[in-house]
C-alpha cells in the first residue's frame, strides 16, 4: 500500500496502515488497560486472535518478555506490517498464523474497507456495503488446533466470529485460564453471533464471566445512525474457576 503511519508504542517505532487504527488500539491498551492479566509464570502462553499490526503482542512482551505468543491475523495489509514490526524489533517466541479463525477450515470471503480510512472492522463474518469494500479470499483455521497446552491468556478481537470460534473450541476451553474478547454483533448476524449464547457457553465451561456493554455511538463514528442502531459491542472477560 502507498500510505502508512509511523507511531511509537512501548518505546518502539512501529508501522501501521492508518493512524486512526493505531491510536485506537494504543488507547485501548494504555488508557483502558484492555488485555491486562496477571500471571505468576515467567513464560506464560498467550494466544492473540486478531493481532492487527502487533501492538497487543508488543504490549504482552513488555509485561512478559519471555512469553510464548501465538497470533492470528488474516488481513493482508495488517499482516505485512505485523511481520515487519516484529522483525524490526527482534521479538522471539512469537508465531504468526496468517489465517482467520472460524468453525471450519476452508477458503472464505474477507470483507475489507476500500475507502482508505481504516482496516478496523474488516471481517469474514460481517459483510460491508459493496461501495465501501472489496472482497479477498483468505484461509481459515481452527482455534482448537492450538489449544494443546494450558493457555494463560486468550485475547480475541475477530470482528463477529466470536461465537463460532468458541463453539468449535468448546471442549478445549478448560485449558484456558483467562479470556478477554471483544464481541461484535449486528442484528443481521445475531443467528450466528449472539452475546447471551457466548456467556452461557463460557459459564458452562467453568468460567466466571463479566460483560461490559459499550456505547457504539463512540465506536462507529463513521457509520450513520441507522448503522449504529444495528451494531452491538461488548467487552467480555472470563476467568476459569476450575484451574
PDB file of C-alpha atoms in Angstrom:
ATOM      1  CA  UNK A   1       0.000   0.000   0.000  1.00  0.00           C
ATOM      2  CA  UNK A   2       1.141   3.527  -0.754  1.00  0.00           C
ATOM      3  CA  UNK A   3       0.401   5.135   2.584  1.00  0.00           C
ATOM      4  CA  UNK A   4       1.258   4.147   6.128  1.00  0.00           C
ATOM      5  CA  UNK A   5       1.544   5.591   9.609  1.00  0.00           C
ATOM      6  CA  UNK A   6       4.646   5.606  11.814  1.00  0.00           C
ATOM      7  CA  UNK A   7       3.895   5.605  15.513  1.00  0.00           C
ATOM      8  CA  UNK A   8       5.512   4.838  18.843  1.00  0.00           C
ATOM      9  CA  UNK A   9       4.389   2.284  21.381  1.00  0.00           C
ATOM     10  CA  UNK A  10       6.305   0.878  24.361  1.00  0.00           C
ATOM     11  CA  UNK A  11       9.329   2.939  23.256  1.00  0.00           C
ATOM     12  CA  UNK A  12       9.398   1.238  19.865  1.00  0.00           C
ATOM     13  CA  UNK A  13       8.825   2.611  16.385  1.00  0.00           C
ATOM     14  CA  UNK A  14       6.004   0.788  14.659  1.00  0.00           C
ATOM     15  CA  UNK A  15       4.267   0.927  11.303  1.00  0.00           C
ATOM     16  CA  UNK A  16       0.554   0.663  10.558  1.00  0.00           C
ATOM     17  CA  UNK A  17      -1.713   1.193   7.552  1.00  0.00           C
ATOM     18  CA  UNK A  18      -3.685   4.000   9.224  1.00  0.00           C
ATOM     19  CA  UNK A  19      -3.113   6.370  12.116  1.00  0.00           C
ATOM     20  CA  UNK A  20      -6.693   6.115  13.416  1.00  0.00           C
ATOM     21  CA  UNK A  21      -6.431   2.353  13.906  1.00  0.00           C
ATOM     22  CA  UNK A  22      -3.020   2.648  15.555  1.00  0.00           C
ATOM     23  CA  UNK A  23      -4.142   5.324  18.018  1.00  0.00           C
ATOM     24  CA  UNK A  24      -7.375   3.481  18.849  1.00  0.00           C
ATOM     25  CA  UNK A  25      -5.583   0.274  19.767  1.00  0.00           C
ATOM     26  CA  UNK A  26      -2.857   2.184  21.614  1.00  0.00           C
ATOM     27  CA  UNK A  27      -5.532   3.940  23.685  1.00  0.00           C
ATOM     28  CA  UNK A  28      -7.263   0.648  24.468  1.00  0.00           C
ATOM     29  CA  UNK A  29      -4.026  -0.810  25.777  1.00  0.00           C
ATOM     30  CA  UNK A  30      -2.694   2.207  27.692  1.00  0.00           C
ATOM     31  CA  UNK A  31      -5.785   4.170  28.777  1.00  0.00           C
ATOM     32  CA  UNK A  32      -8.410   1.436  29.019  1.00  0.00           C
ATOM     33  CA  UNK A  33      -5.992  -1.251  30.269  1.00  0.00           C
ATOM     34  CA  UNK A  34      -7.523  -3.733  27.870  1.00  0.00           C
ATOM     35  CA  UNK A  35      -5.966  -7.204  27.909  1.00  0.00           C
ATOM     36  CA  UNK A  36      -4.324  -6.726  31.266  1.00  0.00           C
ATOM     37  CA  UNK A  37      -3.981 -10.007  33.119  1.00  0.00           C
ATOM     38  CA  UNK A  38      -1.953 -11.456  35.946  1.00  0.00           C
ATOM     39  CA  UNK A  39       0.330 -14.473  35.796  1.00  0.00           C
ATOM     40  CA  UNK A  40       2.977 -15.786  38.158  1.00  0.00           C
ATOM     41  CA  UNK A  41       4.671 -17.546  35.264  1.00  0.00           C
ATOM     42  CA  UNK A  42       7.818 -16.119  33.746  1.00  0.00           C
ATOM     43  CA  UNK A  43       6.888 -17.618  30.378  1.00  0.00           C
ATOM     44  CA  UNK A  44       3.085 -17.628  30.019  1.00  0.00           C
ATOM     45  CA  UNK A  45       1.418 -18.897  26.867  1.00  0.00           C
ATOM     46  CA  UNK A  46      -0.708 -16.200  25.225  1.00  0.00           C
ATOM     47  CA  UNK A  47      -2.967 -16.626  22.208  1.00  0.00           C
ATOM     48  CA  UNK A  48      -3.751 -13.400  20.373  1.00  0.00           C
ATOM     49  CA  UNK A  49      -6.683 -13.767  18.000  1.00  0.00           C
ATOM     50  CA  UNK A  50      -6.712 -10.668  15.792  1.00  0.00           C
ATOM     51  CA  UNK A  51      -3.163  -9.335  16.144  1.00  0.00           C
ATOM     52  CA  UNK A  52      -3.611  -6.374  13.755  1.00  0.00           C
ATOM     53  CA  UNK A  53      -0.117  -4.815  13.373  1.00  0.00           C
ATOM     54  CA  UNK A  54       1.262  -6.158  16.634  1.00  0.00           C
ATOM     55  CA  UNK A  55       0.542  -3.616  19.369  1.00  0.00           C
ATOM     56  CA  UNK A  56      -1.117  -6.218  21.577  1.00  0.00           C
ATOM     57  CA  UNK A  57       1.791  -8.635  21.092  1.00  0.00           C
ATOM     58  CA  UNK A  58       4.313  -5.913  21.930  1.00  0.00           C
ATOM     59  CA  UNK A  59       2.252  -4.981  24.983  1.00  0.00           C
ATOM     60  CA  UNK A  60       2.276  -8.599  26.170  1.00  0.00           C
ATOM     61  CA  UNK A  61       6.024  -8.845  25.541  1.00  0.00           C
ATOM     62  CA  UNK A  62       6.631  -5.643  27.519  1.00  0.00           C
ATOM     63  CA  UNK A  63       4.965  -7.267  30.527  1.00  0.00           C
ATOM     64  CA  UNK A  64       6.207 -10.812  29.994  1.00  0.00           C
ATOM     65  CA  UNK A  65       9.415 -10.681  27.898  1.00  0.00           C
ATOM     66  CA  UNK A  66       9.754 -14.475  27.821  1.00  0.00           C
ATOM     67  CA  UNK A  67       6.116 -15.168  26.962  1.00  0.00           C
ATOM     68  CA  UNK A  68       5.309 -17.541  24.142  1.00  0.00           C
ATOM     69  CA  UNK A  69       2.699 -15.949  21.866  1.00  0.00           C
ATOM     70  CA  UNK A  70       0.622 -17.330  19.004  1.00  0.00           C
ATOM     71  CA  UNK A  71      -1.014 -14.602  16.918  1.00  0.00           C
ATOM     72  CA  UNK A  72      -3.660 -14.823  14.202  1.00  0.00           C
ATOM     73  CA  UNK A  73      -4.102 -12.144  11.534  1.00  0.00           C
ATOM     74  CA  UNK A  74      -5.812 -12.709   8.144  1.00  0.00           C
ATOM     75  CA  UNK A  75      -5.875  -9.138   6.790  1.00  0.00           C
ATOM     76  CA  UNK A  76      -3.123  -8.861   4.129  1.00  0.00           C
ATOM     77  CA  UNK A  77      -2.273  -5.226   4.921  1.00  0.00           C
ATOM     78  CA  UNK A  78      -2.189  -5.730   8.669  1.00  0.00           C
ATOM     79  CA  UNK A  79      -0.225  -8.938   8.239  1.00  0.00           C
ATOM     80  CA  UNK A  80       2.526  -7.190   6.293  1.00  0.00           C
ATOM     81  CA  UNK A  81       3.024  -4.536   8.982  1.00  0.00           C
ATOM     82  CA  UNK A  82       2.673  -7.089  11.778  1.00  0.00           C
ATOM     83  CA  UNK A  83       5.544  -9.161  10.427  1.00  0.00           C
ATOM     84  CA  UNK A  84       7.678  -6.066   9.801  1.00  0.00           C
ATOM     85  CA  UNK A  85       7.076  -4.685  13.294  1.00  0.00           C
ATOM     86  CA  UNK A  86       8.000  -7.955  14.964  1.00  0.00           C
ATOM     87  CA  UNK A  87      11.066  -8.472  12.781  1.00  0.00           C
ATOM     88  CA  UNK A  88      12.325  -4.908  13.194  1.00  0.00           C
ATOM     89  CA  UNK A  89      12.045  -5.141  16.964  1.00  0.00           C
ATOM     90  CA  UNK A  90      13.616  -8.572  17.297  1.00  0.00           C
ATOM     91  CA  UNK A  91      10.864 -10.379  19.172  1.00  0.00           C
ATOM     92  CA  UNK A  92      11.305 -14.091  19.802  1.00  0.00           C
ATOM     93  CA  UNK A  93       8.868 -16.851  20.732  1.00  0.00           C
ATOM     94  CA  UNK A  94       6.121 -15.330  18.569  1.00  0.00           C
ATOM     95  CA  UNK A  95       4.354 -17.457  15.969  1.00  0.00           C
ATOM     96  CA  UNK A  96       2.091 -15.677  13.470  1.00  0.00           C
ATOM     97  CA  UNK A  97      -0.649 -17.646  11.735  1.00  0.00           C
ATOM     98  CA  UNK A  98      -1.800 -15.779   8.578  1.00  0.00           C
ATOM     99  CA  UNK A  99      -5.347 -17.104   8.714  1.00  0.00           C
ATOM    100  CA  UNK A 100      -8.772 -16.217  10.049  1.00  0.00           C
ATOM    101  CA  UNK A 101     -10.307 -18.257  12.832  1.00  0.00           C
ATOM    102  CA  UNK A 102     -13.597 -19.967  12.040  1.00  0.00           C
ATOM    103  CA  UNK A 103     -15.612 -23.120  12.720  1.00  0.00           C
ATOM    104  CA  UNK A 104     -14.249 -24.983   9.676  1.00  0.00           C
ATOM    105  CA  UNK A 105     -11.056 -24.945   7.642  1.00  0.00           C
ATOM    106  CA  UNK A 106     -11.631 -23.570   4.149  1.00  0.00           C
ATOM    107  CA  UNK A 107     -11.240 -20.513   1.909  1.00  0.00           C
ATOM    108  CA  UNK A 108     -13.741 -17.745   2.697  1.00  0.00           C
ATOM    109  CA  UNK A 109     -14.545 -14.184   1.645  1.00  0.00           C
ATOM    110  CA  UNK A 110     -12.864 -11.488   3.698  1.00  0.00           C
ATOM    111  CA  UNK A 111     -14.532  -8.059   3.563  1.00  0.00           C
ATOM    112  CA  UNK A 112     -12.060  -5.165   3.724  1.00  0.00           C
ATOM    113  CA  UNK A 113     -12.522  -1.425   3.645  1.00  0.00           C
ATOM    114  CA  UNK A 114     -11.563   0.122   0.303  1.00  0.00           C
ATOM    115  CA  UNK A 115     -12.145   3.759   1.241  1.00  0.00           C
ATOM    116  CA  UNK A 116      -8.646   4.358   2.565  1.00  0.00           C
ATOM    117  CA  UNK A 117      -9.882   5.040   6.090  1.00  0.00           C
ATOM    118  CA  UNK A 118      -9.270   2.003   8.247  1.00  0.00           C
ATOM    119  CA  UNK A 119      -8.593  -1.717   8.381  1.00  0.00           C
ATOM    120  CA  UNK A 120     -10.554  -1.924  11.628  1.00  0.00           C
ATOM    121  CA  UNK A 121     -13.756  -3.914  11.207  1.00  0.00           C
ATOM    122  CA  UNK A 122     -12.536  -5.964   8.264  1.00  0.00           C
ATOM    123  CA  UNK A 123     -14.193  -9.327   8.717  1.00  0.00           C
ATOM    124  CA  UNK A 124     -15.231 -12.715   7.395  1.00  0.00           C
ATOM    125  CA  UNK A 125     -18.447 -12.537   9.422  1.00  0.00           C
ATOM    126  CA  UNK A 126     -19.850  -9.012   8.955  1.00  0.00           C
ATOM    127  CA  UNK A 127     -20.125  -8.008   5.271  1.00  0.00           C
ATOM    128  CA  UNK A 128     -19.653  -4.358   4.382  1.00  0.00           C
ATOM    129  CA  UNK A 129     -21.603  -2.339   1.851  1.00  0.00           C
ATOM    130  CA  UNK A 130     -20.338  -3.108  -1.696  1.00  0.00           C
ATOM    131  CA  UNK A 131     -19.402   0.514  -2.357  1.00  0.00           C
ATOM    132  CA  UNK A 132     -17.254   0.595   0.794  1.00  0.00           C
ATOM    133  CA  UNK A 133     -15.419  -2.699   0.490  1.00  0.00           C
ATOM    134  CA  UNK A 134     -13.554  -5.206  -1.566  1.00  0.00           C
ATOM    135  CA  UNK A 135     -13.659  -8.947  -1.032  1.00  0.00           C
ATOM    136  CA  UNK A 136     -10.484 -11.036  -0.950  1.00  0.00           C
ATOM    137  CA  UNK A 137     -10.099 -14.771  -0.255  1.00  0.00           C
ATOM    138  CA  UNK A 138      -8.459 -15.858   2.995  1.00  0.00           C
ATOM    139  CA  UNK A 139      -7.804 -19.228   4.571  1.00  0.00           C
ATOM    140  CA  UNK A 140      -9.374 -20.197   7.888  1.00  0.00           C
ATOM    141  CA  UNK A 141      -8.114 -22.384  10.708  1.00  0.00           C
ATOM    142  CA  UNK A 142      -9.427 -23.799  13.976  1.00  0.00           C
ATOM    143  CA  UNK A 143      -8.667 -22.432  17.424  1.00  0.00           C
ATOM    144  CA  UNK A 144      -8.939 -25.930  18.890  1.00  0.00           C
ATOM    145  CA  UNK A 145      -5.847 -26.962  16.924  1.00  0.00           C
ATOM    146  CA  UNK A 146      -3.785 -24.516  19.001  1.00  0.00           C
ATOM    147  CA  UNK A 147      -5.255 -25.339  22.406  1.00  0.00           C
ATOM    148  CA  UNK A 148      -2.952 -28.228  23.254  1.00  0.00           C
ATOM    149  CA  UNK A 149      -1.347 -26.966  26.476  1.00  0.00           C
ATOM    150  CA  UNK A 150      -2.507 -24.700  29.285  1.00  0.00           C
ATOM    151  CA  UNK A 151      -3.106 -21.206  27.911  1.00  0.00           C
ATOM    152  CA  UNK A 152      -2.635 -18.387  30.372  1.00  0.00           C
ATOM    153  CA  UNK A 153      -4.462 -15.740  28.373  1.00  0.00           C
ATOM    154  CA  UNK A 154      -6.688 -15.843  25.296  1.00  0.00           C
ATOM    155  CA  UNK A 155      -7.327 -12.488  23.646  1.00  0.00           C
ATOM    156  CA  UNK A 156      -9.978 -12.372  20.945  1.00  0.00           C
ATOM    157  CA  UNK A 157     -10.777  -9.469  18.604  1.00  0.00           C
ATOM    158  CA  UNK A 158     -12.089 -11.194  15.487  1.00  0.00           C
ATOM    159  CA  UNK A 159     -14.896  -8.969  14.259  1.00  0.00           C
ATOM    160  CA  UNK A 160     -18.057 -11.045  14.543  1.00  0.00           C
ATOM    161  CA  UNK A 161     -16.702 -14.602  14.537  1.00  0.00           C
ATOM    162  CA  UNK A 162     -16.546 -14.956  18.307  1.00  0.00           C
ATOM    163  CA  UNK A 163     -19.365 -17.450  18.863  1.00  0.00           C
ATOM    164  CA  UNK A 164     -18.472 -19.851  16.053  1.00  0.00           C
ATOM    165  CA  UNK A 165     -14.820 -19.924  17.111  1.00  0.00           C
ATOM    166  CA  UNK A 166     -15.625 -20.525  20.779  1.00  0.00           C
ATOM    167  CA  UNK A 167     -18.176 -23.190  19.904  1.00  0.00           C
ATOM    168  CA  UNK A 168     -15.657 -25.002  17.717  1.00  0.00           C
ATOM    169  CA  UNK A 169     -13.068 -24.944  20.518  1.00  0.00           C
ATOM    170  CA  UNK A 170     -15.556 -25.544  23.354  1.00  0.00           C
ATOM    171  CA  UNK A 171     -14.102 -28.855  24.517  1.00  0.00           C
ATOM    172  CA  UNK A 172     -10.617 -27.320  24.765  1.00  0.00           C
ATOM    173  CA  UNK A 173     -11.631 -24.140  26.607  1.00  0.00           C
ATOM    174  CA  UNK A 174     -10.982 -25.647  30.060  1.00  0.00           C
ATOM    175  CA  UNK A 175      -7.275 -25.422  29.137  1.00  0.00           C
ATOM    176  CA  UNK A 176      -7.574 -21.613  29.136  1.00  0.00           C
ATOM    177  CA  UNK A 177      -7.125 -19.701  32.389  1.00  0.00           C
ATOM    178  CA  UNK A 178      -8.346 -16.242  31.300  1.00  0.00           C
ATOM    179  CA  UNK A 179     -10.189 -14.888  28.270  1.00  0.00           C
ATOM    180  CA  UNK A 180     -10.848 -11.359  27.115  1.00  0.00           C
ATOM    181  CA  UNK A 181     -12.809 -10.829  23.946  1.00  0.00           C
ATOM    182  CA  UNK A 182     -14.500  -8.047  22.058  1.00  0.00           C
ATOM    183  CA  UNK A 183     -17.993  -9.017  20.996  1.00  0.00           C
ATOM    184  CA  UNK A 184     -19.067  -7.579  17.636  1.00  0.00           C
ATOM    185  CA  UNK A 185     -22.665  -8.249  16.753  1.00  0.00           C
ATOM    186  CA  UNK A 186     -25.276  -6.917  14.390  1.00  0.00           C
ATOM    187  CA  UNK A 187     -28.989  -7.506  14.030  1.00  0.00           C
ATOM    188  CA  UNK A 188     -28.174  -9.267  10.757  1.00  0.00           C
ATOM    189  CA  UNK A 189     -25.789 -11.863  12.215  1.00  0.00           C
ATOM    190  CA  UNK A 190     -27.466 -12.479  15.564  1.00  0.00           C
ATOM    191  CA  UNK A 191     -28.262 -16.030  14.479  1.00  0.00           C
ATOM    192  CA  UNK A 192     -24.539 -16.870  14.285  1.00  0.00           C
ATOM    193  CA  UNK A 193     -23.028 -14.479  16.842  1.00  0.00           C
ATOM    194  CA  UNK A 194     -25.020 -13.868  19.988  1.00  0.00           C
ATOM    195  CA  UNK A 195     -23.684 -12.415  23.236  1.00  0.00           C
ATOM    196  CA  UNK A 196     -26.016 -14.330  25.541  1.00  0.00           C
ATOM    197  CA  UNK A 197     -25.058 -17.637  23.959  1.00  0.00           C
ATOM    198  CA  UNK A 198     -21.354 -16.806  24.321  1.00  0.00           C
ATOM    199  CA  UNK A 199     -21.787 -16.031  28.027  1.00  0.00           C
ATOM    200  CA  UNK A 200     -23.740 -19.270  28.561  1.00  0.00           C
ATOM    201  CA  UNK A 201     -21.081 -21.288  26.750  1.00  0.00           C
ATOM    202  CA  UNK A 202     -18.283 -19.820  28.855  1.00  0.00           C
ATOM    203  CA  UNK A 203     -20.178 -20.318  32.105  1.00  0.00           C
ATOM    204  CA  UNK A 204     -20.945 -23.924  31.166  1.00  0.00           C
ATOM    205  CA  UNK A 205     -17.191 -24.472  30.709  1.00  0.00           C
ATOM    206  CA  UNK A 206     -16.417 -23.226  34.192  1.00  0.00           C
ATOM    207  CA  UNK A 207     -15.717 -19.544  33.599  1.00  0.00           C
ATOM    208  CA  UNK A 208     -16.807 -16.609  35.727  1.00  0.00           C
ATOM    209  CA  UNK A 209     -17.911 -14.005  33.175  1.00  0.00           C
ATOM    210  CA  UNK A 210     -18.101 -10.211  33.284  1.00  0.00           C
ATOM    211  CA  UNK A 211     -19.708  -8.252  30.440  1.00  0.00           C
ATOM    212  CA  UNK A 212     -19.316  -4.539  29.782  1.00  0.00           C
ATOM    213  CA  UNK A 213     -21.619  -3.267  27.044  1.00  0.00           C
ATOM    214  CA  UNK A 214     -20.009  -0.443  25.062  1.00  0.00           C
ATOM    215  CA  UNK A 215     -21.569   2.722  23.633  1.00  0.00           C
ATOM    216  CA  UNK A 216     -21.384   2.102  19.895  1.00  0.00           C
ATOM    217  CA  UNK A 217     -22.027   5.767  19.095  1.00  0.00           C
ATOM    218  CA  UNK A 218     -18.431   6.416  20.193  1.00  0.00           C
ATOM    219  CA  UNK A 219     -17.037   3.405  18.355  1.00  0.00           C
ATOM    220  CA  UNK A 220     -18.695   3.503  14.974  1.00  0.00           C
ATOM    221  CA  UNK A 221     -18.231   7.212  14.380  1.00  0.00           C
ATOM    222  CA  UNK A 222     -18.049   6.887  10.621  1.00  0.00           C
ATOM    223  CA  UNK A 223     -21.302   4.923  10.363  1.00  0.00           C
ATOM    224  CA  UNK A 224     -24.719   6.520  10.055  1.00  0.00           C
ATOM    225  CA  UNK A 225     -27.328   6.461  12.820  1.00  0.00           C
ATOM    226  CA  UNK A 226     -29.146   3.509  11.257  1.00  0.00           C
ATOM    227  CA  UNK A 227     -25.915   1.504  11.285  1.00  0.00           C
ATOM    228  CA  UNK A 228     -25.224   2.336  14.917  1.00  0.00           C
ATOM    229  CA  UNK A 229     -28.636   1.065  15.920  1.00  0.00           C
ATOM    230  CA  UNK A 230     -27.830  -2.283  14.314  1.00  0.00           C
ATOM    231  CA  UNK A 231     -24.437  -2.806  15.966  1.00  0.00           C
ATOM    232  CA  UNK A 232     -23.857  -4.432  19.352  1.00  0.00           C
ATOM    233  CA  UNK A 233     -20.475  -4.233  21.042  1.00  0.00           C
ATOM    234  CA  UNK A 234     -19.268  -5.522  24.398  1.00  0.00           C
ATOM    235  CA  UNK A 235     -16.094  -6.385  26.290  1.00  0.00           C
ATOM    236  CA  UNK A 236     -16.246  -9.872  27.780  1.00  0.00           C
ATOM    237  CA  UNK A 237     -13.833 -11.011  30.496  1.00  0.00           C
ATOM    238  CA  UNK A 238     -13.842 -14.612  31.664  1.00  0.00           C
ATOM    239  CA  UNK A 239     -11.785 -16.330  34.350  1.00  0.00           C
ATOM    240  CA  UNK A 240     -11.590 -20.065  34.665  1.00  0.00           C
ATOM    241  CA  UNK A 241     -12.707 -21.007  38.161  1.00  0.00           C
ATOM    242  CA  UNK A 242     -11.503 -24.607  37.871  1.00  0.00           C
ATOM    243  CA  UNK A 243      -7.769 -24.034  37.423  1.00  0.00           C
TER     244      UNK A 243
END
